[in-house]
Amino acid sequence: MTVPVTAAVTTAITGPSRSAAVAMGANLPWGASAPEDTLVMACEALARAPDVLGLQASTIWRSAPVAALGPNFVNAAVMVQTRLCPEDLLRLLLSIELAHGRHRTPTAGLSPARTLDLDLIWMEGEHRQSAELTLPHPRATHRGFVMGPLQEIAPNLMLASPCGQTHTVAQWWGLIPPDPILSSFRPMR
């Protein structure tokens, strides 16, 4: 059964939980699935995870590659309510990537094209600076392909940049220069 992802999923919360923002992207097909369909499947997999208690997804956007190889990307953002700690949520995201054909290999220079990329951008009450995870994500506030989708579902979320500036997602989105390719093009369904 498909989990609807165009609106928040309401689930009874029985333990402490937190909100988290996840950025999604893909620019290669996975099997017979177009990149935008892979985003939908990844969103559904995230919604089905036992410790994900609720989920709200943006529409799907198109964007040009930034520091990456390959064709244009499709992107989305998801706000989740979860009981997981940041490291466990990151491991869940990496397992969903792997299940959808993503194989991470260290590279120098431009990142390779990918079937799926899931990045933990922010988690309520959490800051991290480790080899495994940096929260908030250090480049998110300057990336249109993150801020555009995220402003649809969390415009008032406060995010800090690495230099210490703090703005709402909507304000960060307003500071990003226009990009002729970056645009919302279909609902997540």
PDB file of C-alpha atoms in Angstrom, residues 71-158:
ATOM      1  CA  PRO A  71      22.058  15.628 -15.970  1.00  0.00           C
ATOM      2  CA  ASN A  72      19.735  18.009 -14.138  1.00  0.00           C
ATOM      3  CA  PHE A  73      18.460  16.951 -10.737  1.00  0.00           C
ATOM      4  CA  VAL A  74      15.022  16.545  -9.267  1.00  0.00           C
ATOM      5  CA  ASN A  75      14.766  17.673  -5.654  1.00  0.00           C
ATOM      6  CA  ALA A  76      12.315  17.747  -2.776  1.00  0.00           C
ATOM      7  CA  ALA A  77      12.299  18.342   0.960  1.00  0.00           C
ATOM      8  CA  VAL A  78      10.632  16.398   3.723  1.00  0.00           C
ATOM      9  CA  MET A  79       9.870  17.345   7.309  1.00  0.00           C
ATOM     10  CA  VAL A  80       9.677  14.294   9.550  1.00  0.00           C
ATOM     11  CA  GLN A  81       8.655  13.752  13.147  1.00  0.00           C
ATOM     12  CA  THR A  82      10.865  11.049  14.641  1.00  0.00           C
ATOM     13  CA  ARG A  83      12.056   9.429  17.847  1.00  0.00           C
ATOM     14  CA  LEU A  84      15.475   8.719  16.286  1.00  0.00           C
ATOM     15  CA  CYS A  85      18.655  10.506  17.315  1.00  0.00           C
ATOM     16  CA  PRO A  86      20.424  12.337  14.452  1.00  0.00           C
ATOM     17  CA  GLU A  87      22.964   9.563  13.859  1.00  0.00           C
ATOM     18  CA  ASP A  88      20.265   6.881  13.679  1.00  0.00           C
ATOM     19  CA  LEU A  89      18.160   9.025  11.333  1.00  0.00           C
ATOM     20  CA  LEU A  90      21.239   9.483   9.141  1.00  0.00           C
ATOM     21  CA  ARG A  91      21.769   5.692   9.085  1.00  0.00           C
ATOM     22  CA  LEU A  92      18.107   5.239   8.089  1.00  0.00           C
ATOM     23  CA  LEU A  93      18.553   7.746   5.244  1.00  0.00           C
ATOM     24  CA  LEU A  94      21.721   5.988   4.060  1.00  0.00           C
ATOM     25  CA  SER A  95      19.931   2.623   4.101  1.00  0.00           C
ATOM     26  CA  ILE A  96      17.102   4.066   1.976  1.00  0.00           C
ATOM     27  CA  GLU A  97      19.695   5.439  -0.463  1.00  0.00           C
ATOM     28  CA  LEU A  98      21.348   2.020  -0.704  1.00  0.00           C
ATOM     29  CA  ALA A  99      17.984   0.300  -1.244  1.00  0.00           C
ATOM     30  CA  HIS A 100      17.427   2.662  -4.186  1.00  0.00           C
ATOM     31  CA  GLY A 101      20.726   2.015  -5.932  1.00  0.00           C
ATOM     32  CA  ARG A 102      22.999   4.628  -4.334  1.00  0.00           C
ATOM     33  CA  HIS A 103      26.557   3.558  -3.707  1.00  0.00           C
ATOM     34  CA  ARG A 104      28.658   6.188  -1.958  1.00  0.00           C
ATOM     35  CA  THR A 105      32.287   6.283  -2.999  1.00  0.00           C
ATOM     36  CA  PRO A 106      34.795   8.932  -1.940  1.00  0.00           C
ATOM     37  CA  THR A 107      35.598  11.327  -4.772  1.00  0.00           C
ATOM     38  CA  ALA A 108      37.756  14.360  -5.298  1.00  0.00           C
ATOM     39  CA  GLY A 109      36.213  17.282  -7.133  1.00  0.00           C
ATOM     40  CA  LEU A 110      32.701  16.985  -8.510  1.00  0.00           C
ATOM     41  CA  SER A 111      30.293  14.495  -6.966  1.00  0.00           C
ATOM     42  CA  PRO A 112      29.148  11.680  -9.256  1.00  0.00           C
ATOM     43  CA  ALA A 113      25.618  11.478 -10.631  1.00  0.00           C
ATOM     44  CA  ARG A 114      23.323   9.537  -8.322  1.00  0.00           C
ATOM     45  CA  THR A 115      20.092   7.572  -8.162  1.00  0.00           C
ATOM     46  CA  LEU A 116      19.232   9.088  -4.768  1.00  0.00           C
ATOM     47  CA  ASP A 117      20.711  11.549  -2.294  1.00  0.00           C
ATOM     48  CA  LEU A 118      19.136  12.070   1.136  1.00  0.00           C
ATOM     49  CA  ASP A 119      20.712  14.726   3.360  1.00  0.00           C
ATOM     50  CA  LEU A 120      19.789  15.449   6.964  1.00  0.00           C
ATOM     51  CA  ILE A 121      19.628  19.247   6.960  1.00  0.00           C
ATOM     52  CA  TRP A 122      18.371  20.096  10.441  1.00  0.00           C
ATOM     53  CA  MET A 123      17.054  18.405  13.572  1.00  0.00           C
ATOM     54  CA  GLU A 124      15.205  20.121  16.373  1.00  0.00           C
ATOM     55  CA  GLY A 125      17.473  20.910  19.324  1.00  0.00           C
ATOM     56  CA  GLU A 126      20.514  19.236  17.760  1.00  0.00           C
ATOM     57  CA  HIS A 127      23.930  20.506  16.680  1.00  0.00           C
ATOM     58  CA  ARG A 128      26.659  18.195  15.453  1.00  0.00           C
ATOM     59  CA  GLN A 129      30.190  18.660  14.136  1.00  0.00           C
ATOM     60  CA  SER A 130      31.724  15.272  13.407  1.00  0.00           C
ATOM     61  CA  ALA A 131      33.186  13.321  10.514  1.00  0.00           C
ATOM     62  CA  GLU A 132      29.832  11.532  10.191  1.00  0.00           C
ATOM     63  CA  LEU A 133      27.399  14.446  10.500  1.00  0.00           C
ATOM     64  CA  THR A 134      27.237  18.236  10.666  1.00  0.00           C
ATOM     65  CA  LEU A 135      24.013  19.842  11.863  1.00  0.00           C
ATOM     66  CA  PRO A 136      22.685  22.115  10.681  1.00  0.00           C
ATOM     67  CA  HIS A 137      23.946  21.170   7.223  1.00  0.00           C
ATOM     68  CA  PRO A 138      26.749  23.654   6.459  1.00  0.00           C
ATOM     69  CA  ARG A 139      25.754  24.461   2.850  1.00  0.00           C
ATOM     70  CA  ALA A 140      21.955  24.150   2.960  1.00  0.00           C
ATOM     71  CA  THR A 141      21.170  27.841   3.483  1.00  0.00           C
ATOM     72  CA  HIS A 142      22.923  28.813   0.244  1.00  0.00           C
ATOM     73  CA  ARG A 143      21.437  26.120  -1.988  1.00  0.00           C
ATOM     74  CA  GLY A 144      18.294  26.943  -3.919  1.00  0.00           C
ATOM     75  CA  PHE A 145      17.575  23.266  -4.534  1.00  0.00           C
ATOM     76  CA  VAL A 146      17.276  22.832  -0.741  1.00  0.00           C
ATOM     77  CA  MET A 147      15.671  26.125   0.298  1.00  0.00           C
ATOM     78  CA  GLY A 148      13.100  26.188  -2.544  1.00  0.00           C
ATOM     79  CA  PRO A 149      11.409  22.899  -1.649  1.00  0.00           C
ATOM     80  CA  LEU A 150      11.890  23.426   2.105  1.00  0.00           C
ATOM     81  CA  GLN A 151      10.224  26.847   2.058  1.00  0.00           C
ATOM     82  CA  GLU A 152       7.042  25.170   0.786  1.00  0.00           C
ATOM     83  CA  ILE A 153       6.657  23.057   3.929  1.00  0.00           C
ATOM     84  CA  ALA A 154       8.654  24.885   6.636  1.00  0.00           C
ATOM     85  CA  PRO A 155       8.925  28.587   5.719  1.00  0.00           C
ATOM     86  CA  ASN A 156       9.269  29.698   9.357  1.00  0.00           C
ATOM     87  CA  LEU A 157      11.922  27.156  10.341  1.00  0.00           C
ATOM     88  CA  MET A 158      14.945  29.038  11.701  1.00  0.00           C
TER      89      MET A 158
END
